[in-house]
């Protein structure tokens, strides 16, 4: 009897492990959207580093909402373009290292296609001074794969402090 119980338990465990997860679940759909949008986010960062402003802007929707690290305001795509152009003009080179991408989730903790990005921006200012800045962003996307919201968090004052240190030391 004891052996029979072990056999039934083994069969039940074997059969329960053999069942594939449903492929059409909301979770799977959310992860698929995240994977697609993660590639778009990564390319957008690459275009910023390459200083391809037009290419970068093509990845953002016309009704983009930008929340830069310097303010809690919601700014337009035109203001986003001007801000990115200014960064590109002030720095000779950027690198974005230790990139990590994670799915954003809905209130039910189901991936919703948004992308959370962590990493470190390394910059070489036109003065020659190098900066290091931890970075976090949340990007939201529309059905066409365009970025509709770009919410950025980093220590903007810390970047300027690093640049100021050069001027005071000289």
PDB file of C-alpha atoms in Angstrom:
ATOM      1  CA  UNK A   1       0.000   0.000   0.000  1.00  0.00           C
ATOM      2  CA  UNK A   2       2.812   2.357   0.905  1.00  0.00           C
ATOM      3  CA  UNK A   3       4.529   1.661  -2.438  1.00  0.00           C
ATOM      4  CA  UNK A   4       1.286   2.258  -4.300  1.00  0.00           C
ATOM      5  CA  UNK A   5       0.957   5.659  -2.629  1.00  0.00           C
ATOM      6  CA  UNK A   6       4.520   6.550  -3.698  1.00  0.00           C
ATOM      7  CA  UNK A   7       3.779   5.532  -7.283  1.00  0.00           C
ATOM      8  CA  UNK A   8       0.599   7.652  -7.449  1.00  0.00           C
ATOM      9  CA  UNK A   9       2.410  10.610  -5.882  1.00  0.00           C
ATOM     10  CA  UNK A  10       5.243  10.279  -8.408  1.00  0.00           C
ATOM     11  CA  UNK A  11       2.794  10.079 -11.325  1.00  0.00           C
ATOM     12  CA  UNK A  12       0.845  13.114 -10.057  1.00  0.00           C
ATOM     13  CA  UNK A  13       4.035  15.140  -9.667  1.00  0.00           C
ATOM     14  CA  UNK A  14       5.278  14.065 -13.083  1.00  0.00           C
ATOM     15  CA  UNK A  15       2.029  15.019 -14.790  1.00  0.00           C
ATOM     16  CA  UNK A  16       1.763  18.360 -12.981  1.00  0.00           C
ATOM     17  CA  UNK A  17       5.306  19.305 -14.029  1.00  0.00           C
ATOM     18  CA  UNK A  18       4.630  18.315 -17.621  1.00  0.00           C
ATOM     19  CA  UNK A  19       1.968  20.971 -18.197  1.00  0.00           C
ATOM     20  CA  UNK A  20       3.266  24.002 -20.162  1.00  0.00           C
ATOM     21  CA  UNK A  21       2.317  27.459 -18.971  1.00  0.00           C
ATOM     22  CA  UNK A  22      -0.439  29.051 -21.038  1.00  0.00           C
ATOM     23  CA  UNK A  23       1.196  31.102 -23.786  1.00  0.00           C
ATOM     24  CA  UNK A  24      -1.617  33.617 -24.170  1.00  0.00           C
ATOM     25  CA  UNK A  25      -1.641  34.819 -20.586  1.00  0.00           C
ATOM     26  CA  UNK A  26      -1.550  38.526 -19.771  1.00  0.00           C
ATOM     27  CA  UNK A  27       1.821  37.951 -18.133  1.00  0.00           C
ATOM     28  CA  UNK A  28       3.302  36.418 -21.285  1.00  0.00           C
ATOM     29  CA  UNK A  29       1.867  39.203 -23.444  1.00  0.00           C
ATOM     30  CA  UNK A  30       3.345  41.799 -21.073  1.00  0.00           C
ATOM     31  CA  UNK A  31       6.766  40.146 -21.141  1.00  0.00           C
ATOM     32  CA  UNK A  32       6.660  39.996 -24.953  1.00  0.00           C
ATOM     33  CA  UNK A  33       5.833  43.735 -25.089  1.00  0.00           C
ATOM     34  CA  UNK A  34       8.614  44.437 -22.585  1.00  0.00           C
ATOM     35  CA  UNK A  35      11.169  42.532 -24.686  1.00  0.00           C
ATOM     36  CA  UNK A  36      10.165  44.472 -27.814  1.00  0.00           C
ATOM     37  CA  UNK A  37      10.222  47.810 -26.004  1.00  0.00           C
ATOM     38  CA  UNK A  38      13.494  47.017 -24.209  1.00  0.00           C
ATOM     39  CA  UNK A  39      15.201  46.786 -27.607  1.00  0.00           C
ATOM     40  CA  UNK A  40      13.715  50.171 -28.565  1.00  0.00           C
ATOM     41  CA  UNK A  41      14.857  51.724 -25.272  1.00  0.00           C
ATOM     42  CA  UNK A  42      18.354  50.318 -25.699  1.00  0.00           C
ATOM     43  CA  UNK A  43      18.561  51.718 -29.243  1.00  0.00           C
ATOM     44  CA  UNK A  44      17.371  55.118 -28.025  1.00  0.00           C
ATOM     45  CA  UNK A  45      20.243  55.206 -25.509  1.00  0.00           C
ATOM     46  CA  UNK A  46      22.670  54.136 -28.239  1.00  0.00           C
ATOM     47  CA  UNK A  47      21.467  56.971 -30.479  1.00  0.00           C
ATOM     48  CA  UNK A  48      21.957  59.465 -27.628  1.00  0.00           C
ATOM     49  CA  UNK A  49      25.521  58.223 -27.137  1.00  0.00           C
ATOM     50  CA  UNK A  50      26.139  58.465 -30.899  1.00  0.00           C
ATOM     51  CA  UNK A  51      24.719  62.016 -30.775  1.00  0.00           C
ATOM     52  CA  UNK A  52      22.154  61.117 -33.438  1.00  0.00           C
ATOM     53  CA  UNK A  53      19.498  63.567 -32.280  1.00  0.00           C
ATOM     54  CA  UNK A  54      17.188  63.057 -35.265  1.00  0.00           C
ATOM     55  CA  UNK A  55      17.337  59.279 -34.960  1.00  0.00           C
ATOM     56  CA  UNK A  56      16.637  59.528 -31.256  1.00  0.00           C
ATOM     57  CA  UNK A  57      13.667  61.842 -31.804  1.00  0.00           C
ATOM     58  CA  UNK A  58      12.197  59.415 -34.350  1.00  0.00           C
ATOM     59  CA  UNK A  59      11.870  56.872 -31.529  1.00  0.00           C
ATOM     60  CA  UNK A  60       9.644  59.223 -29.492  1.00  0.00           C
ATOM     61  CA  UNK A  61       5.983  60.013 -30.173  1.00  0.00           C
ATOM     62  CA  UNK A  62       4.891  63.528 -31.065  1.00  0.00           C
ATOM     63  CA  UNK A  63       2.876  63.739 -27.829  1.00  0.00           C
ATOM     64  CA  UNK A  64       5.854  62.704 -25.668  1.00  0.00           C
ATOM     65  CA  UNK A  65       5.758  63.611 -21.999  1.00  0.00           C
ATOM     66  CA  UNK A  66       9.259  64.196 -20.653  1.00  0.00           C
ATOM     67  CA  UNK A  67       9.948  64.534 -16.953  1.00  0.00           C
ATOM     68  CA  UNK A  68      13.624  65.444 -16.653  1.00  0.00           C
ATOM     69  CA  UNK A  69      15.672  65.049 -13.501  1.00  0.00           C
ATOM     70  CA  UNK A  70      15.833  68.812 -13.071  1.00  0.00           C
ATOM     71  CA  UNK A  71      12.110  69.350 -12.522  1.00  0.00           C
ATOM     72  CA  UNK A  72       8.839  67.638 -11.697  1.00  0.00           C
ATOM     73  CA  UNK A  73       7.234  69.279 -14.740  1.00  0.00           C
ATOM     74  CA  UNK A  74       5.906  67.390 -17.732  1.00  0.00           C
ATOM     75  CA  UNK A  75       7.641  68.811 -20.773  1.00  0.00           C
ATOM     76  CA  UNK A  76       6.986  68.412 -24.496  1.00  0.00           C
ATOM     77  CA  UNK A  77       8.902  66.645 -27.239  1.00  0.00           C
ATOM     78  CA  UNK A  78      10.260  70.014 -28.404  1.00  0.00           C
ATOM     79  CA  UNK A  79      11.630  70.690 -24.919  1.00  0.00           C
ATOM     80  CA  UNK A  80      13.027  67.145 -24.810  1.00  0.00           C
ATOM     81  CA  UNK A  81      14.807  67.746 -28.122  1.00  0.00           C
ATOM     82  CA  UNK A  82      16.264  71.036 -26.853  1.00  0.00           C
ATOM     83  CA  UNK A  83      17.439  69.363 -23.631  1.00  0.00           C
ATOM     84  CA  UNK A  84      19.101  66.463 -25.456  1.00  0.00           C
ATOM     85  CA  UNK A  85      20.724  68.876 -27.925  1.00  0.00           C
ATOM     86  CA  UNK A  86      22.182  70.845 -25.010  1.00  0.00           C
ATOM     87  CA  UNK A  87      23.613  67.714 -23.365  1.00  0.00           C
ATOM     88  CA  UNK A  88      25.137  66.657 -26.679  1.00  0.00           C
ATOM     89  CA  UNK A  89      26.687  70.096 -27.171  1.00  0.00           C
ATOM     90  CA  UNK A  90      28.181  70.233 -23.658  1.00  0.00           C
ATOM     91  CA  UNK A  91      29.751  66.771 -23.684  1.00  0.00           C
ATOM     92  CA  UNK A  92      32.244  65.376 -26.167  1.00  0.00           C
ATOM     93  CA  UNK A  93      31.436  61.782 -25.295  1.00  0.00           C
ATOM     94  CA  UNK A  94      28.960  59.640 -23.384  1.00  0.00           C
ATOM     95  CA  UNK A  95      28.959  56.009 -22.340  1.00  0.00           C
ATOM     96  CA  UNK A  96      26.058  54.229 -20.685  1.00  0.00           C
ATOM     97  CA  UNK A  97      27.431  51.263 -18.756  1.00  0.00           C
ATOM     98  CA  UNK A  98      25.952  48.605 -16.483  1.00  0.00           C
ATOM     99  CA  UNK A  99      22.614  48.866 -18.297  1.00  0.00           C
ATOM    100  CA  UNK A 100      19.845  46.921 -16.664  1.00  0.00           C
ATOM    101  CA  UNK A 101      16.330  46.715 -18.052  1.00  0.00           C
ATOM    102  CA  UNK A 102      13.303  45.586 -16.055  1.00  0.00           C
ATOM    103  CA  UNK A 103       9.625  45.400 -16.957  1.00  0.00           C
ATOM    104  CA  UNK A 104       7.246  47.946 -15.535  1.00  0.00           C
ATOM    105  CA  UNK A 105       4.059  46.476 -14.109  1.00  0.00           C
ATOM    106  CA  UNK A 106       0.391  47.324 -13.774  1.00  0.00           C
ATOM    107  CA  UNK A 107      -1.399  47.671 -10.446  1.00  0.00           C
ATOM    108  CA  UNK A 108      -1.915  43.890 -10.606  1.00  0.00           C
ATOM    109  CA  UNK A 109       1.851  43.335 -10.957  1.00  0.00           C
ATOM    110  CA  UNK A 110       1.475  42.158 -14.558  1.00  0.00           C
ATOM    111  CA  UNK A 111       4.159  43.425 -17.003  1.00  0.00           C
ATOM    112  CA  UNK A 112       2.604  46.266 -19.005  1.00  0.00           C
ATOM    113  CA  UNK A 113       5.240  46.867 -21.691  1.00  0.00           C
ATOM    114  CA  UNK A 114       6.932  49.803 -19.986  1.00  0.00           C
ATOM    115  CA  UNK A 115      10.676  49.638 -19.415  1.00  0.00           C
ATOM    116  CA  UNK A 116      12.606  50.614 -16.302  1.00  0.00           C
ATOM    117  CA  UNK A 117      16.292  51.261 -16.953  1.00  0.00           C
ATOM    118  CA  UNK A 118      19.163  51.475 -14.497  1.00  0.00           C
ATOM    119  CA  UNK A 119      22.761  52.236 -15.346  1.00  0.00           C
ATOM    120  CA  UNK A 120      25.669  54.629 -15.074  1.00  0.00           C
ATOM    121  CA  UNK A 121      26.356  57.451 -17.492  1.00  0.00           C
ATOM    122  CA  UNK A 122      30.003  58.318 -18.009  1.00  0.00           C
ATOM    123  CA  UNK A 123      30.578  61.637 -19.699  1.00  0.00           C
ATOM    124  CA  UNK A 124      33.526  63.579 -20.984  1.00  0.00           C
ATOM    125  CA  UNK A 125      32.670  67.263 -20.801  1.00  0.00           C
ATOM    126  CA  UNK A 126      34.022  69.629 -23.463  1.00  0.00           C
ATOM    127  CA  UNK A 127      36.380  70.921 -20.728  1.00  0.00           C
ATOM    128  CA  UNK A 128      37.924  67.446 -20.578  1.00  0.00           C
ATOM    129  CA  UNK A 129      36.468  66.718 -17.134  1.00  0.00           C
ATOM    130  CA  UNK A 130      34.917  63.273 -16.765  1.00  0.00           C
ATOM    131  CA  UNK A 131      31.661  62.712 -14.905  1.00  0.00           C
ATOM    132  CA  UNK A 132      30.000  59.626 -13.458  1.00  0.00           C
ATOM    133  CA  UNK A 133      26.266  59.612 -12.808  1.00  0.00           C
ATOM    134  CA  UNK A 134      23.892  56.860 -11.666  1.00  0.00           C
ATOM    135  CA  UNK A 135      20.770  56.905 -13.835  1.00  0.00           C
ATOM    136  CA  UNK A 136      17.218  55.533 -13.649  1.00  0.00           C
ATOM    137  CA  UNK A 137      14.358  56.015 -16.078  1.00  0.00           C
ATOM    138  CA  UNK A 138      10.874  54.767 -16.812  1.00  0.00           C
ATOM    139  CA  UNK A 139       9.824  54.640 -20.461  1.00  0.00           C
ATOM    140  CA  UNK A 140       6.269  54.044 -21.649  1.00  0.00           C
ATOM    141  CA  UNK A 141       5.348  53.089 -25.206  1.00  0.00           C
ATOM    142  CA  UNK A 142       2.414  53.223 -27.585  1.00  0.00           C
ATOM    143  CA  UNK A 143       1.229  50.422 -29.910  1.00  0.00           C
ATOM    144  CA  UNK A 144       3.541  51.716 -32.666  1.00  0.00           C
ATOM    145  CA  UNK A 145       6.623  51.208 -30.475  1.00  0.00           C
ATOM    146  CA  UNK A 146       7.181  54.936 -29.940  1.00  0.00           C
ATOM    147  CA  UNK A 147       8.187  56.264 -26.522  1.00  0.00           C
ATOM    148  CA  UNK A 148       5.262  58.255 -25.071  1.00  0.00           C
ATOM    149  CA  UNK A 149       6.696  59.031 -21.625  1.00  0.00           C
ATOM    150  CA  UNK A 150      10.309  59.465 -20.553  1.00  0.00           C
ATOM    151  CA  UNK A 151      10.672  59.916 -16.802  1.00  0.00           C
ATOM    152  CA  UNK A 152      14.298  60.427 -15.731  1.00  0.00           C
ATOM    153  CA  UNK A 153      15.931  60.336 -12.327  1.00  0.00           C
ATOM    154  CA  UNK A 154      19.576  61.178 -11.648  1.00  0.00           C
ATOM    155  CA  UNK A 155      21.622  63.642  -9.626  1.00  0.00           C
ATOM    156  CA  UNK A 156      21.763  66.583 -12.025  1.00  0.00           C
ATOM    157  CA  UNK A 157      23.387  68.786  -9.384  1.00  0.00           C
ATOM    158  CA  UNK A 158      26.012  66.099  -8.874  1.00  0.00           C
ATOM    159  CA  UNK A 159      26.990  66.352 -12.552  1.00  0.00           C
ATOM    160  CA  UNK A 160      27.488  70.105 -12.192  1.00  0.00           C
ATOM    161  CA  UNK A 161      29.370  69.591  -8.905  1.00  0.00           C
ATOM    162  CA  UNK A 162      31.796  67.272 -10.691  1.00  0.00           C
ATOM    163  CA  UNK A 163      32.329  69.898 -13.388  1.00  0.00           C
ATOM    164  CA  UNK A 164      32.727  72.697 -10.815  1.00  0.00           C
ATOM    165  CA  UNK A 165      35.438  70.752  -8.966  1.00  0.00           C
ATOM    166  CA  UNK A 166      37.630  71.093 -12.025  1.00  0.00           C
ATOM    167  CA  UNK A 167      37.237  74.852 -12.112  1.00  0.00           C
ATOM    168  CA  UNK A 168      38.044  75.310  -8.404  1.00  0.00           C
ATOM    169  CA  UNK A 169      41.055  73.020  -8.538  1.00  0.00           C
ATOM    170  CA  UNK A 170      42.666  74.925 -11.425  1.00  0.00           C
TER     171      UNK A 170
END
